Amino acid sequence: MDPVTIAKFIVLPIALGAVALVLVLGLANLAKGGSPLRSQKLMQWRVLLQAVALCFVLLTIILMHQG
């Protein structure tokens, strides 16, 4: 498998899924009146994972234009 295929079909879905999962966990904790510290920590993780996912998106675009 070439790097573009790996990035498009394996790495990007995992990164985006991780962002979505942490977002849902944070919103669920907030909705049920859970610990504000836990919500804050989950939202911090979401921001970090979004940055990582964005880097993967940019890397995928760069790889697609090189081939």
Short mmCIF file of C-alpha atoms in Angstrom, two decimals:
data_model
loop_
_atom_site.label_atom_id
_atom_site.label_comp_id
_atom_site.label_asym_id
_atom_site.label_seq_id
_atom_site.Cartn_x
_atom_site.Cartn_y
_atom_site.Cartn_z
CA MET A 1 0.00 0.00 0.00
CA ASP A 2 1.24 3.45 -0.82
CA PRO A 3 1.45 6.20 1.84
CA VAL A 4 -1.51 8.15 0.43
CA THR A 5 -3.83 5.15 0.65
CA ILE A 6 -2.68 4.42 4.20
CA ALA A 7 -3.23 8.03 5.21
CA LYS A 8 -6.65 8.33 3.55
CA PHE A 9 -8.16 5.05 4.64
CA ILE A 10 -6.45 4.23 7.94
CA VAL A 11 -4.80 7.19 9.67
CA LEU A 12 -7.36 9.92 8.92
CA PRO A 13 -10.45 7.93 9.99
CA ILE A 14 -8.72 6.93 13.23
CA ALA A 15 -7.68 10.53 13.97
CA LEU A 16 -11.14 11.92 13.18
CA GLY A 17 -12.81 9.16 15.15
CA ALA A 18 -10.66 9.95 18.18
CA VAL A 19 -11.66 13.63 17.98
CA ALA A 20 -15.34 12.71 17.70
CA LEU A 21 -15.12 10.24 20.60
CA VAL A 22 -13.49 12.73 22.96
CA LEU A 23 -16.00 15.41 21.92
CA VAL A 24 -18.95 13.11 22.66
CA LEU A 25 -17.46 12.04 26.00
CA GLY A 26 -16.91 15.67 26.99
CA LEU A 27 -20.42 16.72 25.97
CA ALA A 28 -21.96 13.72 27.74
CA ASN A 29 -20.07 14.55 30.93
CA LEU A 30 -21.20 18.16 30.68
CA ALA A 31 -24.83 17.21 30.00
CA LYS A 32 -25.11 14.83 32.94
CA GLY A 33 -23.63 17.38 35.30
CA GLY A 34 -20.36 15.54 35.80
CA SER A 35 -17.12 16.94 37.08
CA PRO A 36 -16.20 20.27 35.48
CA LEU A 37 -12.54 19.29 35.73
CA ARG A 38 -13.22 16.15 33.69
CA SER A 39 -15.08 18.17 31.04
CA GLN A 40 -12.21 20.65 30.90
CA LYS A 41 -9.62 17.88 30.54
CA LEU A 42 -11.65 16.17 27.78
CA MET A 43 -11.98 19.42 25.86
CA GLN A 44 -8.24 19.99 26.17
CA TRP A 45 -7.67 16.51 24.74
CA ARG A 46 -10.12 17.33 21.93
CA VAL A 47 -8.14 20.42 20.96
CA LEU A 48 -4.90 18.42 20.97
CA LEU A 49 -6.42 15.63 18.88
CA GLN A 50 -7.86 18.18 16.44
CA ALA A 51 -4.38 19.61 15.94
CA VAL A 52 -2.99 16.13 15.30
CA ALA A 53 -5.84 15.32 12.89
CA LEU A 54 -5.25 18.60 11.04
CA CYS A 55 -1.56 17.73 10.64
CA PHE A 56 -2.56 14.36 9.16
CA VAL A 57 -4.99 16.06 6.76
CA LEU A 58 -2.28 18.45 5.60
CA LEU A 59 0.23 15.62 5.25
CA THR A 60 -2.27 13.63 3.18
CA ILE A 61 -2.88 16.60 0.89
CA ILE A 62 0.86 17.08 0.43
CA LEU A 63 1.36 13.39 -0.35
CA MET A 64 -1.53 13.42 -2.86
CA HIS A 65 -0.03 16.35 -4.76
CA GLN A 66 3.43 14.79 -4.93
CA GLY A 67 2.17 11.63 -6.62
#
